[in-house]
Amino acid sequence: LLEIQGMVLEDLDNADNSRHQDANSRLFETIRAYLCNHLGTRPDLAQLARSFCISQSKLKQGFRKYYMTTVWNYHHKQRMEKSIQLLLQSNKSVADIAAELGYMPTNFTRDFKKFYGYPPRVHRSNGVSLAEKD
């Protein structure tokens, strides 16, 4: 009887852990979506943690657990990917794209070149052929 009781308690414990993990994965998916929808502003970890009612430590650890990167690196990568999309699919100037993504134009050009290895104007003029080289 004690063995069965122990097994039941273990099953209940495992169910609680799985519900907790599901809630955490949903929380971090919500945070990820928030970051993707706010590419024009650099994330402030303290404010982000407060907004989602978690500690900065949990934010950092959870983001690394679920996305294998830091909040800032994830946000930066998303901004760079969005910039490629805007360069190819819009007629906006590089300065307008930089502003939309929360950059000063010179900082955007520098970061873009550091990330992709060539400046944004080159990508726009050569388009997909450069992206395919990666």
CSV table of C-alpha atoms in Angstrom, one decimal, residues 8-83:
chain,number,residue,atom,x,y,z
A,8,VAL,CA,0.7,8.1,-6.9
A,9,LEU,CA,2.5,10.9,-5.2
A,10,GLU,CA,5.4,10.7,-7.7
A,11,ASP,CA,2.9,10.8,-10.6
A,12,LEU,CA,1.3,13.9,-9.1
A,13,ASP,CA,4.7,15.5,-8.6
A,14,ASN,CA,5.6,14.8,-12.3
A,15,ALA,CA,2.3,16.3,-13.4
A,16,ASP,CA,2.9,19.4,-11.4
A,17,ASN,CA,6.4,19.7,-12.9
A,18,SER,CA,5.1,19.3,-16.5
A,19,ARG,CA,2.4,21.9,-15.9
A,20,HIS,CA,5.0,24.2,-14.5
A,21,GLN,CA,7.3,23.7,-17.5
A,22,ASP,CA,4.3,24.3,-19.9
A,23,ALA,CA,3.6,27.6,-18.1
A,24,ASN,CA,7.2,28.6,-18.3
A,25,SER,CA,7.5,27.7,-22.0
A,26,ARG,CA,4.3,29.8,-22.7
A,27,LEU,CA,5.7,32.7,-20.6
A,28,PHE,CA,9.0,32.7,-22.5
A,29,GLU,CA,7.2,32.4,-25.9
A,30,THR,CA,5.2,35.4,-24.9
A,31,ILE,CA,8.3,37.3,-24.0
A,32,ARG,CA,9.9,36.3,-27.3
A,33,ALA,CA,6.9,37.5,-29.2
A,34,TYR,CA,6.9,40.8,-27.3
A,35,LEU,CA,10.6,41.3,-28.3
A,36,CYS,CA,9.8,40.6,-32.0
A,37,ASN,CA,6.9,43.1,-31.9
A,38,HIS,CA,9.1,45.8,-30.3
A,39,LEU,CA,12.2,45.7,-32.5
A,40,GLY,CA,12.4,49.5,-32.5
A,41,THR,CA,13.3,49.7,-28.8
A,42,ARG,CA,16.3,48.1,-27.1
A,43,PRO,CA,15.1,45.8,-24.3
A,44,ASP,CA,15.6,47.0,-20.8
A,45,LEU,CA,15.9,43.8,-18.8
A,46,ALA,CA,14.6,45.3,-15.5
A,47,GLN,CA,11.5,46.7,-17.2
A,48,LEU,CA,11.0,43.5,-19.2
A,49,ALA,CA,11.2,41.4,-16.1
A,50,ARG,CA,8.7,43.7,-14.3
A,51,SER,CA,6.3,43.6,-17.2
A,52,PHE,CA,6.2,39.8,-17.0
A,53,CYS,CA,6.3,39.6,-13.2
A,54,ILE,CA,9.5,37.6,-13.0
A,55,SER,CA,13.0,38.4,-11.7
A,56,GLN,CA,15.8,39.5,-14.1
A,57,SER,CA,17.6,36.4,-13.1
A,58,LYS,CA,14.7,34.2,-14.1
A,59,LEU,CA,14.4,36.2,-17.3
A,60,LYS,CA,18.0,35.7,-18.3
A,61,GLN,CA,18.1,32.0,-17.3
A,62,GLY,CA,14.9,31.1,-18.9
A,63,PHE,CA,15.7,32.9,-22.1
A,64,ARG,CA,19.0,31.1,-22.3
A,65,LYS,CA,17.3,27.8,-21.6
A,66,TYR,CA,14.5,28.1,-24.2
A,67,TYR,CA,16.4,30.1,-26.9
A,68,MET,CA,20.1,29.2,-26.3
A,69,THR,CA,21.0,32.9,-26.4
A,70,THR,CA,20.7,36.1,-24.4
A,71,VAL,CA,17.7,38.4,-24.6
A,72,TRP,CA,19.8,41.1,-26.2
A,73,ASN,CA,21.5,38.8,-28.8
A,74,TYR,CA,18.1,37.4,-29.7
A,75,HIS,CA,16.6,40.9,-30.1
A,76,HIS,CA,19.7,42.0,-32.1
A,77,LYS,CA,19.4,39.1,-34.5
A,78,GLN,CA,15.7,39.7,-35.0
A,79,ARG,CA,16.4,43.4,-35.9
A,80,MET,CA,19.1,42.4,-38.4
A,81,GLU,CA,16.7,39.8,-40.0
A,82,LYS,CA,13.9,42.4,-40.2
A,83,SER,CA,16.4,44.9,-41.8
